[in-house]
Every structure is written in C-alpha cells, then in structure tokens.
Coordinates of C-alpha atoms in Angstrom, one line a residue:
M118 CA 42.4 14.7 -14.7
E119 CA 39.9 12.7 -16.3
N120 CA 41.0 9.5 -14.3
N121 CA 42.7 11.1 -11.2
Q122 CA 41.4 9.8 -8.2
G123 CA 42.3 12.5 -6.3
H124 CA 39.9 14.8 -8.0
I125 CA 36.9 12.7 -7.4
R126 CA 34.3 12.7 -4.6
N127 CA 31.3 10.3 -4.6
F128 CA 28.6 11.6 -2.4
C129 CA 24.9 11.6 -1.7
I130 CA 22.3 13.6 -0.2
I131 CA 20.3 11.9 3.0
A132 CA 17.1 13.2 4.7
H133 CA 13.6 12.9 5.8
I134 CA 11.1 13.1 2.7
D135 CA 10.7 16.8 1.7
H136 CA 13.6 18.1 3.6
G137 CA 15.0 19.5 -0.1
K138 CA 17.2 17.1 -1.2
S139 CA 16.0 17.3 -4.9
T140 CA 15.9 21.1 -4.8
L141 CA 19.7 21.3 -3.3
A142 CA 20.5 18.7 -6.5
D143 CA 18.8 21.4 -8.8
R144 CA 21.3 24.1 -7.2
F145 CA 24.7 21.8 -7.8
L146 CA 23.5 21.0 -11.2
Q147 CA 22.9 24.9 -11.8
L148 CA 26.4 25.9 -10.0
T149 CA 28.7 23.3 -12.0
G150 CA 26.7 24.4 -15.5
A151 CA 25.4 20.8 -15.5
I152 CA 22.1 21.9 -17.0
E153 CA 21.5 25.3 -19.1
E154 CA 19.6 27.8 -17.6
R155 CA 16.9 27.7 -20.5
K156 CA 16.5 24.0 -20.1
L157 CA 16.3 24.5 -16.0
S158 CA 13.5 23.0 -14.3
E159 CA 12.4 21.6 -10.5
Q160 CA 13.5 18.8 -9.4
M161 CA 15.7 18.2 -12.7
L162 CA 16.5 14.4 -11.3
D163 CA 13.1 13.5 -10.6
S164 CA 12.7 12.5 -14.3
M165 CA 9.7 10.3 -13.2
E166 CA 6.0 12.3 -14.2
L167 CA 4.8 10.3 -10.5
E168 CA 7.9 11.6 -9.0
R169 CA 6.9 15.1 -9.8
E170 CA 3.3 15.2 -9.4
R171 CA 3.9 13.7 -5.8
G172 CA 7.1 15.8 -5.1
I173 CA 8.6 13.0 -3.7
T174 CA 12.2 10.9 -4.8
I175 CA 11.0 7.4 -5.4
K176 CA 14.3 6.1 -7.5
A177 CA 18.0 7.1 -6.4
K178 CA 19.5 9.2 -9.6
A179 CA 23.3 9.5 -10.0
V180 CA 25.0 12.2 -11.9
R181 CA 28.5 13.2 -12.5
L182 CA 29.3 17.2 -11.7
K183 CA 32.5 19.3 -12.8
F184 CA 33.3 21.9 -10.3
P185 CA 36.4 24.3 -10.5
Y186 CA 38.1 25.1 -7.2
Q187 CA 41.4 26.6 -6.5
G188 CA 42.7 26.1 -10.1
K189 CA 41.4 22.7 -10.2
E190 CA 38.8 20.6 -12.2
Y191 CA 37.1 18.3 -9.8
I192 CA 34.7 15.6 -10.8
L193 CA 31.9 15.1 -8.0
N194 CA 29.6 12.0 -8.5
L195 CA 26.4 13.0 -6.6
I196 CA 23.7 10.3 -6.1
D197 CA 20.1 12.0 -5.1
T198 CA 18.3 9.5 -2.5
P199 CA 14.4 9.1 -1.5
G200 CA 13.4 10.4 1.8
H201 CA 10.2 7.8 2.7
V202 CA 10.8 5.4 5.0
D203 CA 9.3 3.1 2.0
F204 CA 12.2 3.4 0.1
T205 CA 15.1 2.8 2.6
Y206 CA 16.2 0.2 0.5
E207 CA 17.2 2.9 -2.5
V208 CA 19.1 4.7 -0.1
S209 CA 21.0 1.7 1.6
K210 CA 22.3 0.9 -2.0
S211 CA 23.5 4.4 -2.9
L212 CA 25.8 4.4 0.1
K213 CA 27.5 1.6 -0.7
A214 CA 28.7 3.5 -3.8
C215 CA 30.1 6.9 -1.7
E216 CA 32.6 7.9 0.3
G217 CA 30.7 11.1 1.8
A218 CA 27.1 12.3 2.8
I219 CA 25.3 15.7 2.9
L220 CA 22.7 15.4 6.3
L221 CA 19.9 17.9 5.0
V222 CA 17.8 18.8 8.0
D223 CA 14.8 21.3 7.2
A224 CA 15.0 24.5 9.7
S225 CA 11.0 24.7 10.2
Q226 CA 10.9 20.8 11.0
G227 CA 13.9 20.1 12.7
V228 CA 15.3 16.5 13.0
E229 CA 12.9 13.8 12.2
A230 CA 12.6 10.0 12.2
Q231 CA 14.2 9.3 8.8
T232 CA 17.1 12.0 9.4
V233 CA 17.8 9.7 12.4
A234 CA 17.3 6.3 10.7
N235 CA 19.5 7.8 7.3
F236 CA 22.2 9.2 9.5
Y237 CA 22.9 5.8 11.1
L238 CA 22.7 4.0 7.7
A239 CA 25.7 6.5 6.6
L240 CA 27.5 5.9 10.1
E241 CA 27.4 1.9 9.6
S242 CA 29.2 2.6 6.1
N243 CA 31.9 4.6 7.5
L244 CA 30.7 7.5 5.4
K245 CA 32.2 11.4 6.1
I246 CA 28.6 13.1 7.2
I247 CA 28.7 17.1 6.3
P248 CA 25.2 18.5 8.3
V249 CA 23.2 21.2 6.4
I250 CA 20.3 23.0 7.4
N251 CA 18.1 24.2 4.7
K252 CA 15.0 26.3 4.7
I253 CA 16.5 28.8 6.4
D254 CA 14.5 31.6 4.5
L255 CA 11.3 30.1 5.5
P256 CA 9.1 32.3 7.9
N257 CA 9.0 29.4 10.4
A258 CA 12.3 28.5 10.2
N259 CA 13.6 28.1 13.4
V260 CA 17.7 27.7 12.9
E261 CA 19.0 27.9 16.2
R262 CA 16.9 25.1 17.6
T263 CA 17.4 22.8 14.7
T264 CA 21.3 23.4 15.1
E265 CA 20.8 22.3 19.1
Q266 CA 19.1 19.2 17.7
L267 CA 22.0 18.3 15.6
C268 CA 24.5 18.7 18.2
D269 CA 22.4 17.0 20.6
I270 CA 21.6 14.0 18.6
F271 CA 24.1 13.3 16.7
G272 CA 27.1 15.0 18.3
F273 CA 28.1 17.6 15.6
K274 CA 29.6 20.8 16.7
K275 CA 28.0 24.0 15.8
E276 CA 30.6 25.2 13.3
E277 CA 30.6 22.0 11.4
I278 CA 26.7 23.2 10.4
T279 CA 26.6 24.8 6.9
L280 CA 23.2 26.9 6.6
V281 CA 21.7 27.4 3.2
S282 CA 18.3 27.8 1.1
A283 CA 18.2 25.1 -1.5
K284 CA 15.2 27.1 -3.2
A285 CA 16.9 30.6 -3.5
G286 CA 20.5 28.9 -3.8
S287 CA 22.4 30.4 -0.9
G288 CA 25.1 28.3 0.7
A289 CA 24.9 25.9 -2.1
Q290 CA 28.5 27.1 -3.3
E291 CA 29.5 26.6 0.1
V292 CA 28.5 23.2 0.6
L293 CA 30.0 22.0 -2.4
E294 CA 33.5 23.6 -1.6
R295 CA 33.2 21.6 1.7
V296 CA 32.4 18.3 0.0
I297 CA 36.0 18.4 -2.2
K298 CA 37.6 19.7 1.0
E299 CA 36.2 17.5 3.8
M300 CA 35.0 14.1 1.9
P301 CA 38.1 11.7 0.9
A302 CA 38.9 11.0 -2.5
P303 CA 38.3 7.5 -3.7
E304 CA 40.9 5.2 -2.7
G305 CA 41.7 2.2 -5.2
E306 CA 44.5 0.8 -6.9
E307 CA 44.5 1.2 -10.9
N308 CA 46.9 -2.2 -11.5
A309 CA 44.5 -4.3 -8.9
P310 CA 42.2 -6.9 -10.3
L311 CA 39.1 -5.0 -11.5
K312 CA 36.2 -4.7 -8.7
A313 CA 33.3 -2.5 -9.2
I314 CA 29.9 -2.6 -7.2
L315 CA 26.9 -2.8 -9.2
F316 CA 24.5 -0.8 -7.4
D317 CA 21.0 0.0 -9.3
S318 CA 19.4 -0.8 -13.1
M319 CA 17.1 0.1 -15.2
F320 CA 15.2 -1.2 -18.8
D321 CA 15.6 0.9 -21.9
S322 CA 13.7 -1.0 -24.6
Y323 CA 16.7 0.0 -27.2
R324 CA 19.9 -1.3 -24.9
G325 CA 18.0 -3.6 -22.8
V326 CA 19.4 -3.3 -19.3
V327 CA 21.3 -0.7 -17.9
L328 CA 23.3 -1.2 -15.4
F329 CA 24.7 1.2 -12.7
L330 CA 28.0 0.7 -11.1
R331 CA 31.2 2.1 -9.2
V332 CA 34.0 1.1 -10.0
F333 CA 36.5 0.3 -7.0
D334 CA 39.8 -1.0 -8.4
G335 CA 40.9 -1.6 -11.9
K336 CA 39.6 -0.3 -15.3
L337 CA 36.9 -1.6 -17.4
S338 CA 36.4 -0.7 -21.1
V339 CA 34.5 -1.4 -24.1
G340 CA 34.2 -4.7 -25.6
D341 CA 36.0 -6.1 -22.4
T342 CA 34.5 -9.4 -20.9
I343 CA 33.3 -8.9 -17.2
L344 CA 32.3 -11.9 -14.8
F345 CA 29.3 -11.0 -12.3
M346 CA 30.7 -12.7 -9.1
H347 CA 27.0 -13.6 -7.3
T348 CA 25.4 -14.9 -10.4
N349 CA 28.6 -16.4 -11.8
K350 CA 27.8 -15.0 -15.4
T351 CA 29.7 -13.3 -18.1
Y352 CA 28.9 -10.5 -20.2
T353 CA 31.0 -8.7 -22.9
I354 CA 30.4 -4.4 -22.8
E355 CA 28.9 -3.2 -25.5
E356 CA 28.7 0.5 -24.1
A357 CA 30.0 2.6 -21.1
G358 CA 29.4 6.1 -20.1
V359 CA 28.7 8.8 -17.6
F360 CA 25.2 10.9 -16.9
L361 CA 25.9 14.4 -16.9
P362 CA 22.9 14.1 -16.2
A363 CA 22.1 13.1 -19.8
A364 CA 23.9 9.9 -20.7
Q365 CA 27.7 10.5 -22.5
K366 CA 29.2 7.6 -23.8
K367 CA 33.2 6.9 -22.6
D368 CA 35.4 4.2 -23.6
N369 CA 36.2 3.2 -20.3
L370 CA 35.7 3.7 -16.5
A371 CA 38.5 3.9 -13.9
G372 CA 38.8 3.6 -10.3
G373 CA 36.3 5.8 -8.5
E374 CA 34.3 6.5 -11.2
V375 CA 30.7 6.1 -11.4
G376 CA 28.7 5.3 -14.5
Y377 CA 26.6 3.4 -16.5
I378 CA 27.4 0.2 -18.7
C379 CA 25.1 -2.0 -21.1
C380 CA 25.9 -5.8 -22.2
N381 CA 23.2 -6.7 -24.1
M382 CA 21.7 -8.2 -21.3
R383 CA 17.6 -8.6 -22.0
N384 CA 16.3 -10.5 -19.1
P385 CA 15.5 -8.2 -16.1
E386 CA 15.9 -11.7 -14.0
E387 CA 19.4 -11.9 -14.4
V388 CA 20.5 -8.8 -12.7
D389 CA 21.6 -9.0 -9.0
L390 CA 21.6 -5.5 -7.3
G391 CA 25.1 -5.5 -5.0
D392 CA 26.5 -8.0 -7.3
T393 CA 30.6 -7.8 -7.8
I394 CA 31.8 -6.9 -11.2
T395 CA 35.4 -8.1 -12.2
F396 CA 37.3 -10.3 -15.1
P397 CA 36.8 -13.4 -15.3
A398 CA 40.6 -14.4 -15.9
N399 CA 42.0 -12.1 -13.3
P400 CA 39.2 -11.7 -10.5
T401 CA 39.5 -9.8 -7.4
Q402 CA 40.2 -11.5 -4.3
K403 CA 37.3 -10.1 -1.9
P404 CA 33.8 -9.5 -3.5
F405 CA 31.5 -7.7 -2.0
E406 CA 28.7 -8.8 0.5
G407 CA 26.1 -7.6 -1.9
Y408 CA 23.1 -6.0 -0.2
K409 CA 21.1 -7.0 2.5
K410 CA 17.7 -8.2 1.3
I411 CA 14.8 -6.4 2.5
P412 CA 11.9 -9.0 2.7
P413 CA 8.5 -7.3 1.6
M414 CA 6.1 -6.3 4.4
V415 CA 2.4 -6.0 2.5
F416 CA 1.2 -8.2 -0.1
C417 CA -1.7 -7.7 -2.3
G418 CA -3.1 -9.1 -5.6
I419 CA -2.7 -7.1 -8.7
F420 CA -5.0 -8.1 -11.5
P421 CA -5.7 -6.9 -15.2
S422 CA -9.3 -5.2 -15.7
N423 CA -9.3 -7.1 -18.8
P424 CA -8.1 -10.8 -18.6
A425 CA -6.8 -10.7 -22.2
D426 CA -4.0 -8.2 -20.7
Y427 CA -2.2 -10.8 -18.6
P428 CA 0.7 -11.2 -20.8
L429 CA 1.4 -7.6 -21.0
L430 CA 0.8 -7.6 -17.1
R431 CA 3.4 -9.8 -16.9
T432 CA 5.9 -8.3 -18.7
A433 CA 5.5 -5.1 -17.1
I434 CA 6.0 -6.3 -13.9
E435 CA 9.2 -8.1 -14.9
K436 CA 10.5 -4.9 -16.5
L437 CA 9.5 -2.7 -13.1
R438 CA 11.0 -5.4 -10.8
L439 CA 14.6 -4.9 -12.6
S440 CA 14.9 -1.0 -11.2
D441 CA 12.9 -2.0 -8.2
P442 CA 14.0 -5.3 -6.5
S443 CA 12.5 -4.9 -3.4
F444 CA 9.0 -5.5 -5.2
V445 CA 8.5 -9.4 -5.6
F446 CA 5.6 -11.1 -7.4
E447 CA 4.2 -14.5 -8.1
P448 CA 1.4 -15.9 -10.5
D449 CA -2.2 -15.5 -8.6
N450 CA -5.4 -17.1 -9.7
L451 CA -8.7 -15.9 -7.8
G452 CA -11.6 -17.0 -9.2
A453 CA -14.0 -14.0 -10.1
L454 CA -11.0 -11.5 -11.1
G455 CA -9.1 -14.3 -13.0
Y456 CA -5.1 -14.7 -13.4
G457 CA -3.1 -12.3 -11.9
F458 CA -0.2 -11.6 -9.9
R459 CA 0.2 -11.9 -6.0
C460 CA 2.9 -9.1 -5.0
G461 CA 4.8 -7.9 -2.0
F462 CA 6.1 -4.4 -1.1
L463 CA 8.1 -2.5 1.6
G464 CA 4.9 -0.5 2.8
L465 CA 1.8 1.2 1.3
L466 CA 3.2 3.9 -0.5
H467 CA 5.7 1.8 -2.3
M468 CA 2.3 -0.2 -3.2
E469 CA 0.4 3.0 -4.6
I470 CA 3.7 3.9 -6.3
V471 CA 4.3 0.4 -8.4
Q472 CA 0.1 0.6 -9.3
E473 CA 0.7 4.0 -10.7
R474 CA 3.7 3.4 -12.7
L475 CA 2.6 -0.1 -14.2
E476 CA -0.8 1.5 -15.2
R477 CA 0.8 5.3 -16.5
E478 CA 4.3 3.4 -18.0
F479 CA 2.8 0.2 -19.4
N480 CA -1.0 1.5 -20.1
L481 CA -2.7 -0.9 -18.0
D482 CA -6.3 -1.0 -16.5
L483 CA -5.5 -2.8 -13.2
I484 CA -7.9 -4.3 -10.0
L485 CA -5.9 -4.2 -6.8
T486 CA -7.2 -6.5 -3.5
S487 CA -7.0 -5.6 0.0
P488 CA -3.4 -5.4 1.1
N489 CA -2.3 -7.6 3.7
V490 CA 0.9 -8.3 5.8
M491 CA 2.7 -12.0 5.6
Y492 CA 1.5 -14.1 8.8
K493 CA 2.9 -17.5 9.7
V494 CA 1.1 -20.5 10.3
K495 CA 2.0 -23.6 12.1
K496 CA -0.8 -26.5 11.4
R497 CA -1.5 -29.0 13.7
D498 CA 0.3 -31.7 11.8
G499 CA 3.3 -29.7 12.3
E500 CA 3.5 -28.2 8.7
A501 CA 4.7 -24.7 9.1
I502 CA 3.4 -22.7 6.3
D503 CA 3.4 -18.5 4.9
V504 CA -0.2 -16.9 4.5
A505 CA 0.1 -13.5 2.6
T506 CA -3.6 -13.6 1.0
P507 CA -6.8 -14.2 2.8
H508 CA -7.7 -17.2 0.9
D509 CA -4.3 -19.0 1.6
L510 CA -5.6 -19.4 5.4
P511 CA -6.2 -23.2 6.5
D512 CA -9.2 -24.1 8.0
P513 CA -9.3 -22.9 11.7
S514 CA -9.5 -26.4 13.1
S515 CA -6.3 -27.5 11.3
I516 CA -4.3 -24.1 12.8
E517 CA -2.3 -24.7 15.9
E518 CA -0.6 -21.1 16.2
V519 CA -0.5 -18.0 13.7
S520 CA 2.3 -15.7 14.0
E521 CA 2.3 -12.1 12.6
P522 CA 4.9 -9.6 11.9
F523 CA 6.5 -6.9 14.8
V524 CA 8.3 -3.5 13.8
K525 CA 10.1 -1.3 16.3
A526 CA 8.2 2.2 15.6
T527 CA 10.1 5.5 16.3
I528 CA 7.9 8.5 16.6
I529 CA 9.1 11.8 16.9
A530 CA 6.6 14.1 17.8
P531 CA 6.5 17.8 20.0
I532 CA 6.5 17.3 23.8
E533 CA 2.4 18.3 24.1
E534 CA 1.6 15.5 21.6
L535 CA 2.8 12.8 24.2
D536 CA -0.6 11.6 25.3
S537 CA -2.4 11.7 21.9
I538 CA 0.6 9.6 20.4
C539 CA 0.5 6.9 23.2
E540 CA -3.0 6.7 23.2
L541 CA -2.9 6.1 19.0
S542 CA -0.3 3.4 19.3
K543 CA -1.8 1.7 22.4
G544 CA -4.9 1.6 20.3
R545 CA -3.4 -0.1 17.8
R546 CA -2.0 -3.0 20.1
G547 CA 1.3 -1.4 20.8
T548 CA 3.8 -1.8 23.5
F549 CA 5.8 1.3 24.9
I550 CA 9.2 0.7 25.1
K551 CA 11.3 3.9 25.7
M552 CA 11.0 7.6 25.7
D553 CA 14.2 10.0 24.9
Y554 CA 14.0 14.0 24.9
L555 CA 15.3 15.6 21.6
G556 CA 16.2 19.0 22.5
K557 CA 13.9 20.9 24.4
D558 CA 10.5 20.5 22.6
R559 CA 10.5 17.3 20.9
L560 CA 10.3 13.6 22.1
S561 CA 11.7 10.3 20.3
I562 CA 8.7 7.5 21.4
V563 CA 9.7 3.6 20.6
F564 CA 6.7 1.3 20.4
E565 CA 6.8 -2.3 19.4
L566 CA 3.3 -2.9 17.0
P567 CA 2.0 -5.3 14.5
L568 CA 2.9 -4.3 11.3
A569 CA -0.8 -5.4 10.5
E570 CA -1.9 -2.1 12.4
I571 CA 0.0 0.9 10.9
I572 CA 0.6 -0.1 7.4
I573 CA -2.6 1.1 6.5
D574 CA -3.1 4.9 8.1
F575 CA -0.9 5.3 11.1
Y576 CA 1.7 7.6 9.9
D577 CA -1.1 10.1 8.5
R578 CA -2.9 9.8 11.8
I579 CA 0.4 10.9 13.5
K580 CA 1.0 13.6 10.9
S581 CA -2.5 15.0 11.7
L582 CA -2.2 14.5 15.5
T583 CA 1.1 16.6 15.3
K584 CA -0.1 18.9 12.9
G585 CA 2.3 17.9 10.8
Y586 CA 5.3 18.2 12.7
G587 CA 5.4 14.4 13.6
S588 CA 7.4 11.4 11.8
L589 CA 7.7 7.7 11.7
D590 CA 10.3 5.4 11.1
Y591 CA 10.1 1.5 11.4
E592 CA 12.2 -1.9 11.5
F593 CA 10.9 -5.4 11.3
I594 CA 12.2 -7.1 14.7
G595 CA 10.3 -10.3 14.0
Y596 CA 7.1 -12.6 14.4
R597 CA 5.1 -12.8 17.5
P598 CA 2.0 -15.5 18.3
T599 CA -1.4 -13.8 17.5
E600 CA -5.1 -14.7 17.3
V601 CA -6.5 -14.1 13.3
V602 CA -9.4 -14.8 11.7
K603 CA -10.4 -14.4 8.2
I604 CA -13.6 -12.1 7.2
D605 CA -15.3 -12.7 3.7
I606 CA -17.7 -9.7 2.2
L607 CA -20.8 -11.1 0.3
L608 CA -22.2 -8.7 -2.1
N609 CA -26.0 -10.4 -2.6
H610 CA -25.0 -13.2 -0.9
K611 CA -22.1 -14.1 -3.5
K612 CA -18.5 -14.4 -1.9
I613 CA -16.1 -11.6 -3.4
E614 CA -12.7 -13.0 -2.6
A615 CA -11.0 -9.7 -3.6
F616 CA -12.7 -8.1 -0.3
S617 CA -11.5 -10.9 1.7
I618 CA -9.3 -9.6 5.0
L619 CA -7.4 -11.0 7.6
V620 CA -7.8 -9.3 10.8
Y621 CA -7.0 -9.6 14.7
K622 CA -9.7 -11.7 16.6
G623 CA -10.1 -8.6 19.2
K624 CA -11.2 -6.1 16.4
M625 CA -13.1 -8.6 14.0
D626 CA -16.5 -6.6 15.0
I627 CA -15.6 -3.2 14.5
K628 CA -13.5 -3.9 11.6
A629 CA -16.6 -5.9 9.9
R630 CA -19.0 -3.3 10.6
A631 CA -16.5 -0.5 9.1
V632 CA -15.9 -2.3 6.1
V633 CA -19.8 -3.0 5.3
E634 CA -20.4 0.7 6.2
K635 CA -17.7 1.6 3.8
L636 CA -18.8 -0.3 0.8
G637 CA -22.4 0.8 1.4
E638 CA -20.9 4.5 0.6
L639 CA -18.7 3.7 -2.3
I640 CA -20.7 1.2 -4.2
P641 CA -23.2 3.3 -6.6
R642 CA -27.1 2.3 -6.2
Q643 CA -28.4 0.0 -8.7
Q644 CA -31.7 -0.9 -10.4
Y645 CA -31.6 -3.3 -7.6
E646 CA -31.4 -3.8 -3.9
I647 CA -27.8 -4.9 -2.7
S648 CA -27.0 -6.4 0.3
I649 CA -23.7 -6.1 1.8
Q650 CA -22.6 -9.2 4.3
A651 CA -19.2 -9.7 6.6
A652 CA -19.2 -13.0 7.4
I653 CA -16.7 -15.3 9.6
G654 CA -17.0 -18.9 8.4
G655 CA -21.3 -19.3 8.0
K656 CA -21.8 -16.9 10.6
I657 CA -22.9 -12.8 9.5
I658 CA -21.5 -10.5 12.0
A659 CA -22.5 -7.1 9.9
S660 CA -24.5 -6.2 7.2
E661 CA -25.3 -3.2 5.3
R662 CA -28.4 -2.8 2.5
I663 CA -28.3 -0.1 -0.6
S664 CA -31.9 0.5 -1.8
A665 CA -32.7 0.3 -5.0
L666 CA -33.0 2.9 -7.8
R667 CA -37.0 3.5 -8.1
K668 CA -38.4 4.7 -11.0
N669 CA -42.2 5.9 -10.3
V670 CA -44.1 3.6 -12.8
T671 CA -47.4 4.7 -11.5
A672 CA -46.4 8.1 -12.4
K673 CA -49.3 8.0 -15.6
C674 CA -52.1 6.7 -13.4
Y675 CA -54.5 9.4 -12.6
G676 CA -57.2 8.2 -10.1
G677 CA -59.2 4.8 -10.9
D678 CA -58.6 1.7 -9.1
I679 CA -55.8 1.1 -6.8
S680 CA -55.5 -2.7 -8.4
R681 CA -54.0 -0.9 -11.5
K682 CA -51.1 0.4 -9.5
R683 CA -50.2 -2.4 -7.8
K684 CA -50.2 -4.7 -10.9
L685 CA -47.5 -2.1 -11.9
W686 CA -45.7 -2.3 -8.8
E687 CA -45.7 -6.1 -9.1
K688 CA -44.7 -6.2 -12.7
Q689 CA -41.5 -3.9 -11.2
K690 CA -40.8 -6.1 -8.5
E691 CA -40.5 -9.2 -10.6
G692 CA -38.3 -7.2 -13.2
K693 CA -35.9 -5.8 -10.3
K694 CA -35.7 -9.8 -9.1
R695 CA -34.8 -11.3 -12.3
M696 CA -32.0 -8.3 -12.7
K697 CA -30.7 -9.4 -9.3
Q698 CA -30.3 -12.9 -10.4
V699 CA -28.1 -11.6 -13.4
G700 CA -26.9 -8.2 -12.7
N701 CA -23.3 -7.6 -12.1
I702 CA -22.5 -4.9 -9.5
T703 CA -20.2 -2.1 -10.4
I704 CA -17.4 -1.6 -7.6
P705 CA -15.4 1.2 -8.2
Q706 CA -11.6 0.9 -8.3
G707 CA -10.7 2.8 -5.5
A708 CA -12.8 0.5 -3.2
F709 CA -10.3 -2.1 -2.3
L710 CA -8.0 0.5 -0.6
E711 CA -10.6 3.0 0.9
V712 CA -11.9 -0.3 2.4
L713 CA -8.6 -0.9 4.4
R714 CA -8.6 2.6 5.3
S715 CA -11.6 2.2 6.9
A716 CA -11.2 -0.8 8.7
A717 CA -7.9 0.2 10.2

C-alpha cells in the first residue's frame, strides 16, 4: 500500500494572502490525525516565529497525511504555499511537485490579484484545480458574489465550488474527499531510471543541507549514489524520509512520493533548485527544465553594526540563501559603514523578512541602506553597466542613456474606487493599459509603471484607498529609458553614503524636500545643532536644521552685570562648536526605510 501510486495524491493550496491557506492546512492535519489534539496550535505549518507574528506564510511547507476513504488508506502530500506577491517564486516551485491544487478564495474579499496570478500559474502547470470558498461563517461573507466571480473569471460551474469554514472545520472533510476523487494519481514507472525534482531545501546544523524532492520515476534508497544533472555532481544518500509533519526516516522513496534526503552536503552553494536527480550509471533521458530564474527587483546594502561581525553575517547570509534562492548577494564596502553585502530581493516585504530572519535566527545587529531598483546605464564610450546602488552611478557627463525596470501591474478594486486608483497610478508615472469588469462590483485595472514608483508604499496606498478591498499583482516587462539623478544627503556638511538615493529627475525637488523633513523628525536632538542637506552634485536643493538641546547656563546668575551672563553664553557656544566637530550623530536604525517611504 505504501508505494501504490494509485493511492497517492500530491496537491497544494494556492490563494491570495490572508485567505486562510494555513488554517485550512491545520484542519487537514487535524482530520487526518497527523497532529494530536493536545499539540494542535494555529498555523501548525508556519513554524517560523516570523510567520506566526506576521500571520503570513513565507516558506512553502510539505507534509504527508494519511486519509482513509471507502475502505482504503490514501497518502496525501500537501504543500502549503505563500500568498504574497513577493513570494510567487515559492508557489511556482511547489506546483512542479503536484498534480492538483485547491484554489482558496475568501468569501468576504472575493477574487483578488494573487488569486488570478496563482490560478494561471496552476493552469500553466496542467494541474487539476478545485475551487473552494473559505470564511463562509464571517458576518460580512458574500458567498453568492464570490461564487459569481469564480464562474465569470475562471469559468468554473457553480456545482464545482465547495464551501468551507477553515476556522470552524466545516467542509474540510468534503475537500479532502474531492482531492481523492478528482485529482489524478501520480504517473510514473517504477522500473524506469530514477527521475526526481529538487523543489526546496533547508540548512540543518547537524545534518547539513536537507533536500526536499518529489520522485517521478524509479525509486531511491539510503546508500544509493545519485547524480544532480544540472550541476553534474554525485552524492551518497545518508538519510531519507517524509514529514508527518515531524520528520520520519524511511529506507526508500518511490515514484509519486514527496520527501526529503540528506547527502552530507555542507555547502549551501552546491544546491540548484529545480535540478533533476537521477542515477549516474543509468540516468533518465529527459531531465526537468529547472525553475525559471526570477531576477531580484529591489537592492539594498546590509551591514553589521559592529564591523567585527562581518564573518558571522557572511555565514548567516549563505545559510539563509539556501532556503531562499530568490535572494542574491555580493560583498560591498561603503566608507562609513565598512564591509557588508549588496543584496537583491523580489520586493520590499521580502527585504524586511530577510532582515528580520538574519537578526533573529543568527542574533545579528544590522544596518540597511536605502532600497533601490536596478538601473541599466549606457555610457558614451559604449560600455553598458548595471547600477544597483547610488554610489555605482557614473559621472553624469559620461552617461548617454539610463533605463529603469517597468512592470505590468494588475489592480483589482471596487468599481467606486476607479478614479482614486487611476489618480494614484498616474501620479506614479503609470500608463493606463486596459480595464475589465469582474462580476457586478469589481474591476481589474492594468497599468504599466516604473518599478521604482511601486516598491515602497504603492500596495499600502491601494489598501487604504479601497478600505482594504483592493489588491495588487505585478510582473516585470522590461527596461525603458528614463532620466535619473543621484541625491546625496549631508549631515553637518558630511556626506552619508548610506542615505544616497536615485530618483526620477522630474520629482527630485519633492523627494529631496521629503527626505530632509523626515530625517529632521527621526534624528534625535543632540548637544549641538545639526544641519541636514540634500544635494545634487555640488548644488544644495533642500535643507533642514535640528536645533541644539540647550542647558540654561545662566540659571544661577541673580542680577548683576550682563557681561557675566554673556561670558557664560560664549563659553557654552565654544563648547558646542567643539562637540560639533567631533560628535557622532545618532541615526535610528529604522531611519533608512522611513526616509524611503517618505520620499515615495
């Protein structure tokens, strides 16, 4: 029974952020007895402390469930996936290991941007899709409208849709029965050469790199020597097993199964997700294409507060990248901040998550520079360079053309918010492309926008304009010519490289003013005056002043000649001047991101 492929189902749950994927996964764990009632907690598969705090899934998780149905025991391999646009990469990886997907929609929110994006990802992978409406017990649930949307947008029939309340548990049994009845069993030949896909990995300090894989053909056992076809490296399997959700060792993994292996692999760099695993002596003829590499969209510098922590930061970043290949890095040196790394991310949430994971999991104190997108610069001498940091921008006189990344943004919002969404998008240099009606009360509006204009707070603004009902999905469409200038920030006439930003020329005055004003609010008052200036080249275009904390040095003078007070004031002034020359200005750590938000 264990290895009978007809009794295996591999499926994932896909949805927009916060539509209840992890809660539905909890009900499945409960129904199948994978977790004892006394050990059950909310969002069981969101094991990362950060996932629990933020209430979002960051990493896809794989768990094996046993479910009896009509006198037979079925093995269900469930993969819980993230919903945020920054983690689409995690979703596309998971789909490669499945035959089916549960498309989950919140009854109160309806179909949102990531619902549409994930549906088409599943469709491209030829998966059997089961539509499910969740949160039907909420007071503001509108099941009729959501059903209409699923039928209108995706072409489902009304009778195909299952209603559930993942929190209360109603309908979850019916969904699992539909998974068994409607989703195809994995196809694969037991006697064919081994063919498995590596879809995820993590680092364990005792076992080294733990590899998550799905076996398609053949069978692998502990002690076998395996070949990774993309990297052309061989390893010996030292441990194999499945997650129940706790790891359980097994002697072998056969066709259709999802599990993990350990090969005494110590270097995170050796892993290439999407790789095909086979036997060196009898390899499979058709390896998998691998995963489409998603280029990083947002770049920023990560530096240790204490320069002595640089080696620890390097180790932490290498380990973190193992479980997150969409995160890239290279060494960097930035004058005042010393040695660190220039890192690339899929979006701003991705950047914040990486920062928090580095600080929590590896106990580091970090400084992040202002985030930027990647610009392509063509110089007058014909050389083409990529510019991911403001200090990489060449002298303006040597630049022939600068191009910036553009994205196609799909915004789904209530009809009555059309004007405010269009106004916001046009204010961010957006070009209107098209508009479609989704049911009676919602619109899908497509704009082409510069990525630099949306990475900071565009999603937050959409949410606030639409009272939480709007959603955003975007995809990279290429580079287009633009005009960019570098704004330097000076504190007491000293340039602070970490605060330098690249901005569109037409908005340089507004953004410079916003940055100096924000810094004026964020930097605490010192014993001496602080001057904050924004400059382009040698020209100051905005400035702000933080007055000194004043001590009343003449408080003890009662009456008498004014010259006595003047003498004390002069002495105080001289002291403050000296402090200004040697004093270090205290800049709060969150200032770098706050400054960017204010300039957006």
